[in-house]
mmCIF file of C-alpha atoms in Angstrom:
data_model
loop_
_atom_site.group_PDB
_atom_site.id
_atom_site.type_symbol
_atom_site.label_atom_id
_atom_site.label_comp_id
_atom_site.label_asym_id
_atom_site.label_seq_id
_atom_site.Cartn_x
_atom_site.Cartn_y
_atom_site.Cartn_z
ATOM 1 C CA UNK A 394 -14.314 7.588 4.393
ATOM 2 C CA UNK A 395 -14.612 10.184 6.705
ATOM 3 C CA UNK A 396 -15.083 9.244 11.131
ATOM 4 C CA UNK A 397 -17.776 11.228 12.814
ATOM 5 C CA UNK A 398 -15.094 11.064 15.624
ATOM 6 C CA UNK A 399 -12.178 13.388 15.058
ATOM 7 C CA UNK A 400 -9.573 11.862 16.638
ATOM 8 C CA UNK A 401 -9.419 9.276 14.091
ATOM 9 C CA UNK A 402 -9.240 9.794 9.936
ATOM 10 C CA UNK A 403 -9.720 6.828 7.995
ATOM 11 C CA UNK A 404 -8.773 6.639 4.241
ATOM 12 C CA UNK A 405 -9.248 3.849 1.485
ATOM 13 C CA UNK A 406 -7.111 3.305 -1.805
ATOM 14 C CA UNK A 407 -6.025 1.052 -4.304
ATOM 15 C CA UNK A 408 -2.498 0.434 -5.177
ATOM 16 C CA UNK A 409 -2.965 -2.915 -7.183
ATOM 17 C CA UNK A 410 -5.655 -4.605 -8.647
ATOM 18 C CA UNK A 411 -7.138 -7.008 -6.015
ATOM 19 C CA UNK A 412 -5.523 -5.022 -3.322
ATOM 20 C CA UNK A 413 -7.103 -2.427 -1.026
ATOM 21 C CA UNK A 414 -5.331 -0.038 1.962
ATOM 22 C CA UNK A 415 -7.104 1.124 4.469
ATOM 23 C CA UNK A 416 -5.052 3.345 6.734
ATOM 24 C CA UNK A 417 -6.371 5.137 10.499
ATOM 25 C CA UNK A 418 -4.736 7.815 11.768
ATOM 26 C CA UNK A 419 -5.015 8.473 15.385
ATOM 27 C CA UNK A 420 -6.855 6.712 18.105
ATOM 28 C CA UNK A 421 -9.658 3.260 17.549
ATOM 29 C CA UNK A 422 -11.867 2.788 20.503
ATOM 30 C CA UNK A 423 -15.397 1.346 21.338
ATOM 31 C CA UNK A 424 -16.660 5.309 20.277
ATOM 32 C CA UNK A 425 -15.128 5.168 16.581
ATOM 33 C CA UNK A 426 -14.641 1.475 15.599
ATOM 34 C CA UNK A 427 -17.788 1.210 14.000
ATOM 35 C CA UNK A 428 -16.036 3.569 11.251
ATOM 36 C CA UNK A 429 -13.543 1.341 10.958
ATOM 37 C CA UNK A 430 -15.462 -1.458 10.569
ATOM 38 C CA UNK A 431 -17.401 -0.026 7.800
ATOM 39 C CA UNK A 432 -14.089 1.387 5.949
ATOM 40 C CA UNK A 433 -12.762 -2.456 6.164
ATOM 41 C CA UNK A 434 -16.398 -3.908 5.492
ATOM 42 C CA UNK A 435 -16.705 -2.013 2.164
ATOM 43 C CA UNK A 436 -13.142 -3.506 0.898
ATOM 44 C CA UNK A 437 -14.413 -7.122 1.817
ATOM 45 C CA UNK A 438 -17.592 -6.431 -0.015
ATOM 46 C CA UNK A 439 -15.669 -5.890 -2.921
ATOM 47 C CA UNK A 440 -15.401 -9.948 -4.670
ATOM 48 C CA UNK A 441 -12.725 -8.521 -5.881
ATOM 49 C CA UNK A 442 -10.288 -7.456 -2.925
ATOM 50 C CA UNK A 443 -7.858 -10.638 -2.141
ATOM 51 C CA UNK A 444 -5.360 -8.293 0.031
ATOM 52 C CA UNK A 445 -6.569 -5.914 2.742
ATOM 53 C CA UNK A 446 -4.102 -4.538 4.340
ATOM 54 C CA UNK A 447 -5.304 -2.071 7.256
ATOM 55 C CA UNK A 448 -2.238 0.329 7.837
ATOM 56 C CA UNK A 449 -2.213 1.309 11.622
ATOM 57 C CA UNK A 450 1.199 3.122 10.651
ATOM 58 C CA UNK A 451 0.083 6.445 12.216
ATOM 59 C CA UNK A 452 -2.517 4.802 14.919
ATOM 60 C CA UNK A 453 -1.281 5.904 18.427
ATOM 61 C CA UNK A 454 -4.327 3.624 20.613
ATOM 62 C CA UNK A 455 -6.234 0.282 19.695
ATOM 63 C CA UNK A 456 -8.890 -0.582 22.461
ATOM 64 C CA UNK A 457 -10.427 -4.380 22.141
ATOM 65 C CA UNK A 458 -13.484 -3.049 20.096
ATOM 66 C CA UNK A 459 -11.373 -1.999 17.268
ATOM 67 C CA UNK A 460 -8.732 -5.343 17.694
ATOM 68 C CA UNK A 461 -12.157 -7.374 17.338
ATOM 69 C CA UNK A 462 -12.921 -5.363 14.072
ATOM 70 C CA UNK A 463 -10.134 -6.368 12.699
ATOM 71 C CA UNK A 464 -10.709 -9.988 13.471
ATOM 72 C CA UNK A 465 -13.863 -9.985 12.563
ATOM 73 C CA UNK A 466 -12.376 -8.683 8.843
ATOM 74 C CA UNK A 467 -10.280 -11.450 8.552
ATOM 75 C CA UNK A 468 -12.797 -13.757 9.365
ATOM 76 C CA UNK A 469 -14.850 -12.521 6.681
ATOM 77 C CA UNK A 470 -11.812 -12.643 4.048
ATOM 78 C CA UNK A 471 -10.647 -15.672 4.823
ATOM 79 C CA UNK A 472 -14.119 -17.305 4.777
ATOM 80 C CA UNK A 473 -13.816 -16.898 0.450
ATOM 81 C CA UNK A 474 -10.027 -16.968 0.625
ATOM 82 C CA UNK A 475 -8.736 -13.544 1.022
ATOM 83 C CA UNK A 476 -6.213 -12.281 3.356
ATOM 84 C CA UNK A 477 -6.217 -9.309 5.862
ATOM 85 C CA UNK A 478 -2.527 -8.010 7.250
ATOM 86 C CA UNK A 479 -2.099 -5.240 9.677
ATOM 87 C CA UNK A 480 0.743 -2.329 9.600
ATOM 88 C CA UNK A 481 2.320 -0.981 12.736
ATOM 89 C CA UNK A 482 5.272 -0.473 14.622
ATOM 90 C CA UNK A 483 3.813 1.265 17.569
ATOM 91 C CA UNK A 484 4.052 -0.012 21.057
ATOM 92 C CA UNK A 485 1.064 0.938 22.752
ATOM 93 C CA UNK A 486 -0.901 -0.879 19.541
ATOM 94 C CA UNK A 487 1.325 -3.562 19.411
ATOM 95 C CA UNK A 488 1.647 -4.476 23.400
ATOM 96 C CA UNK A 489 -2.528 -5.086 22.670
ATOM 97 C CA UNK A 490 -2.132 -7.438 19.862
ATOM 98 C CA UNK A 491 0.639 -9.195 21.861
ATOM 99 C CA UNK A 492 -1.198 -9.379 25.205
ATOM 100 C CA UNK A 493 -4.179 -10.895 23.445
ATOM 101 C CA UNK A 494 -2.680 -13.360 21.014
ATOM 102 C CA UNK A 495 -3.519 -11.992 17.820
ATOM 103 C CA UNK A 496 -0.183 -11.157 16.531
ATOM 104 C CA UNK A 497 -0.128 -14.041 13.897
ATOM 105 C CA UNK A 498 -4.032 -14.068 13.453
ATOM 106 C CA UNK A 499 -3.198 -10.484 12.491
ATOM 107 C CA UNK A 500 -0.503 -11.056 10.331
ATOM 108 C CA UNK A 501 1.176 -7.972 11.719
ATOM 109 C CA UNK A 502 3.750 -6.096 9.919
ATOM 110 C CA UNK A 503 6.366 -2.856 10.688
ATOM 111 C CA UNK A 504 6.187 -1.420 7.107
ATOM 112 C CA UNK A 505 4.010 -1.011 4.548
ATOM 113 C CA UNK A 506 5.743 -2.021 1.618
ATOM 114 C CA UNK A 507 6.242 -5.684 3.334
ATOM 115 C CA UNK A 508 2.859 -6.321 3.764
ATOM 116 C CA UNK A 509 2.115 -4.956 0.437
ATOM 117 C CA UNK A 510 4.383 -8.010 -0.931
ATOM 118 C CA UNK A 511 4.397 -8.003 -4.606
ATOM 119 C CA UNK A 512 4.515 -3.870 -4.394
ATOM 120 C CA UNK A 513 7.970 -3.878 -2.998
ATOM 121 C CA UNK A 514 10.232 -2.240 -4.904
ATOM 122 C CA UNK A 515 12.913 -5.063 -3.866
ATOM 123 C CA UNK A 516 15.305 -6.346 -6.370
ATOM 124 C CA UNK A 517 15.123 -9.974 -6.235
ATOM 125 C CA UNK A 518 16.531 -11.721 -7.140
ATOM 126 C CA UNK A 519 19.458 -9.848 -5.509
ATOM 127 C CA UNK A 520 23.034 -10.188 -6.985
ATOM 128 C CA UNK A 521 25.798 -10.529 -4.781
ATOM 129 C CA UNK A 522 29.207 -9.484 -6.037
ATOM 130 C CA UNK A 523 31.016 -12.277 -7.753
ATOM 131 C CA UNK A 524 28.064 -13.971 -8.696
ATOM 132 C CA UNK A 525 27.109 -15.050 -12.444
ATOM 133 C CA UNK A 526 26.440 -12.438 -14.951
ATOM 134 C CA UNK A 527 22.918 -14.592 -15.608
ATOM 135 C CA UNK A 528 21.939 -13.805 -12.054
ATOM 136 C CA UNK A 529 22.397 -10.180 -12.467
ATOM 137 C CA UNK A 530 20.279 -10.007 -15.854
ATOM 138 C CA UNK A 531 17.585 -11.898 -13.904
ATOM 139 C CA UNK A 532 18.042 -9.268 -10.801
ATOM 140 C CA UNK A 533 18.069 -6.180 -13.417
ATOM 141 C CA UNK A 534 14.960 -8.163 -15.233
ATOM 142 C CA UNK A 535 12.642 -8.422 -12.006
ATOM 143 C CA UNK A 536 13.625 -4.511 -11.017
ATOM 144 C CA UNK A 537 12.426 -3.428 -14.360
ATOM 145 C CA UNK A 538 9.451 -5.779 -14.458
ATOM 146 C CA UNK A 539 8.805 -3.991 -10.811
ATOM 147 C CA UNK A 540 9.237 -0.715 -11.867
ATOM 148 C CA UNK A 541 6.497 -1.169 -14.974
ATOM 149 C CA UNK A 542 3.864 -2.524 -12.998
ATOM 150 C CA UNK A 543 4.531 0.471 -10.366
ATOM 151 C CA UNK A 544 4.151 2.833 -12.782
ATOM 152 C CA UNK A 545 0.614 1.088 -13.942
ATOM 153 C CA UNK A 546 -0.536 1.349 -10.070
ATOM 154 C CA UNK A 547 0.223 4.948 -10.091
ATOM 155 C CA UNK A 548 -1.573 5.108 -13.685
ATOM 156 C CA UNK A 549 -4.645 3.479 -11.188
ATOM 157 C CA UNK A 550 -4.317 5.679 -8.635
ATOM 158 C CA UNK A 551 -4.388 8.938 -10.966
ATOM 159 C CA UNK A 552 -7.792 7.349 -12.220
ATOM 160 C CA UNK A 553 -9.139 6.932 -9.180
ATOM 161 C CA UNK A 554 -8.047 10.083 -7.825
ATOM 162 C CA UNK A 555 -10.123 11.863 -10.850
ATOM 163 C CA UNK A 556 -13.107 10.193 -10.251
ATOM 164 C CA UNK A 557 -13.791 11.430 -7.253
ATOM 165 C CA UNK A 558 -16.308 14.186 -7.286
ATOM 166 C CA UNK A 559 -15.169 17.536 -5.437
ATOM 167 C CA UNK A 560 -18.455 18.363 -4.870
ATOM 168 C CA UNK A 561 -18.783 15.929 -2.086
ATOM 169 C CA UNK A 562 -15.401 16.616 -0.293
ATOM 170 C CA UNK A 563 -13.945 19.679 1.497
ATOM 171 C CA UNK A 564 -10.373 20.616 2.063
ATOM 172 C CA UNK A 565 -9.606 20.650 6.259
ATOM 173 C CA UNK A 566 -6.760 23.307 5.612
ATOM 174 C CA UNK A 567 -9.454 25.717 5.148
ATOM 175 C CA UNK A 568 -8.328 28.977 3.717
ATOM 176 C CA UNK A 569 -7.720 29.117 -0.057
ATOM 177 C CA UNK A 570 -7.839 25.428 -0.244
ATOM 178 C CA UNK A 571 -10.234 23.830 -2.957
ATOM 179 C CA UNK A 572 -10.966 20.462 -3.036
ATOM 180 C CA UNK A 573 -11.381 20.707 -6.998
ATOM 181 C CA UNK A 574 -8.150 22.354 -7.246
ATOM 182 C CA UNK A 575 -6.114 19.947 -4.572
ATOM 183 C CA UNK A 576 -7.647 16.739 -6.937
ATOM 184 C CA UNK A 577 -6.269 18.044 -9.963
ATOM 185 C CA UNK A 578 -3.528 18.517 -8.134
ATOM 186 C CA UNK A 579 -3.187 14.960 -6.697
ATOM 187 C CA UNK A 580 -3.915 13.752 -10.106
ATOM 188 C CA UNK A 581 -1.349 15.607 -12.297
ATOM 189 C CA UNK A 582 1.639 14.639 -9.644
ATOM 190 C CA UNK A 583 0.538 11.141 -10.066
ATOM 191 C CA UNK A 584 0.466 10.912 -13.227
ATOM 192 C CA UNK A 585 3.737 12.671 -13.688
ATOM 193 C CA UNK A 586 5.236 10.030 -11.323
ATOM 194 C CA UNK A 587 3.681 7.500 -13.527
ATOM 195 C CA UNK A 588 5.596 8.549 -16.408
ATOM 196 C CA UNK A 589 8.734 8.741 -14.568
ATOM 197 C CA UNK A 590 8.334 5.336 -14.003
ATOM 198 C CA UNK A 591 7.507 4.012 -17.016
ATOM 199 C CA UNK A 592 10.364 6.230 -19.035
ATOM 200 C CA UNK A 593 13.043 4.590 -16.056
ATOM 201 C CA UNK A 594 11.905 1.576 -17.155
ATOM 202 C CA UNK A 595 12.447 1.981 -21.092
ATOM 203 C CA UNK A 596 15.409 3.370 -20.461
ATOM 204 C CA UNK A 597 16.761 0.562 -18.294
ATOM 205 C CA UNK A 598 15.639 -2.143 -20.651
ATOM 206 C CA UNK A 599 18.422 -1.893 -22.947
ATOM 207 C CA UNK A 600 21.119 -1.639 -20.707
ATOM 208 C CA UNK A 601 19.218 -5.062 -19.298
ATOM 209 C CA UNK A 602 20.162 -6.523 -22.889
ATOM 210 C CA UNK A 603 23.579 -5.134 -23.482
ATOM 211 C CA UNK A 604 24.216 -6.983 -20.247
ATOM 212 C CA UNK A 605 23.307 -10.443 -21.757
ATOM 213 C CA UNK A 606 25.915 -9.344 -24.745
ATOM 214 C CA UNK A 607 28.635 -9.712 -22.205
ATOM 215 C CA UNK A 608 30.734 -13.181 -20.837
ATOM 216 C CA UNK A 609 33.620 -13.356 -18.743
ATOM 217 C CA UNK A 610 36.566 -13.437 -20.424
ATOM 218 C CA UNK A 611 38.045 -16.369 -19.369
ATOM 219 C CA UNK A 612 35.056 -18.267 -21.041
#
């Protein structure tokens, strides 16, 4: 969703069902917040969103019209059960949220991948050297589990990315820049990641199971 204001660019995606990103880049003030309030309103209208996260990774300045916003978000989420969390590790943005109590209202995170949660690519859980052999199946289990339903969000995120309709975009490189062309693009490396994925995944499953072949030999 583009901001009439250019000191701010606002984008919406989808990396898991149920979950919806909505990242600002620049500057949020009483002159552009009502774009950010529609990018986050359109996620809550969406029954099915239960995770908003609003990633102010690249946001530089957050006046009180765009921390209210916000609340105002997770007010609406929470009233049928959802959950909004904020991304940023910037002072100036975070000295705001800090100064005006918000900071657990918020649910305020440094990275994106924590407040993503079940996106993580974490192993876990983690095996620790000298541990059982069981608890590094389970560890190797969970990180191919992980990587399979990564490689289905990417598969998502391909779709998505074709759907859109170039006619209604432009490309703000200028130049030889076409907004069909850059889709396609976007598309193919996606789904080419995808597929990386999913092949790491099949090829990691049997070394998973000629792991639970093995016992220690004094057993």
């Amino acid at each position: 969703m583009a901001s009439p204001d250019t000191r701010l660019a606002l984008r919406t995606y989808v990396p898991a069902s149920g979950v919806v990103v909505v990242s600002a880049d620049g500057e949020i003030d009483l002159a552009n917040r009502d774009a950010l309030a529609a990018a986050l309103a359109a996620a809550v209208a969406d029954p099915g969103t239960r995770l908003l996260v609003c990633d102010l990774s690249t946001t530089t300045f957050l006046a009180c019209s765009g921390l209210s916003a916000l609340l105002e978000t997770k007010s609406a989420l929470a009233d049928r059960g959802a959950r909004l969390r904020v991304v940023t590790a910037d002072p100036t943005v975070l000295r705001v949220i800090d100064v005006t109590g918000q900071w657990e209202a918020l649910d305020v995170h440094a990275e994106l991948t924590v407040a993503l949660g079940g996106l993580e690519l974490v192993v876990a859980p983690t095996y620790a050297p000298g541990g059982r052999l069981a608890d590094l199946r389970a560890a190797l289990d969970h990180a191919v589990e992980q990587t399979t339903e990564l490689a289905a969000a990417w598969g998502r995120l391909a779709e998505q990315v074709s759907g859109l309709d170039p006619a209604n975009l432009v490309d703000g490189r200028g130049g030889h820049w076409k907004p069909r062309e850059t889709l396609a693009d976007m598309a193919e490396d996606l789904r080419v990641l995808q597929n990386h994925l999913a092949t790491g995944a099949l090829l990691a499953a049997p070394t998973v199971e000629d792991l639970g072949h093995l016992r220690l030999a004094d057993q």
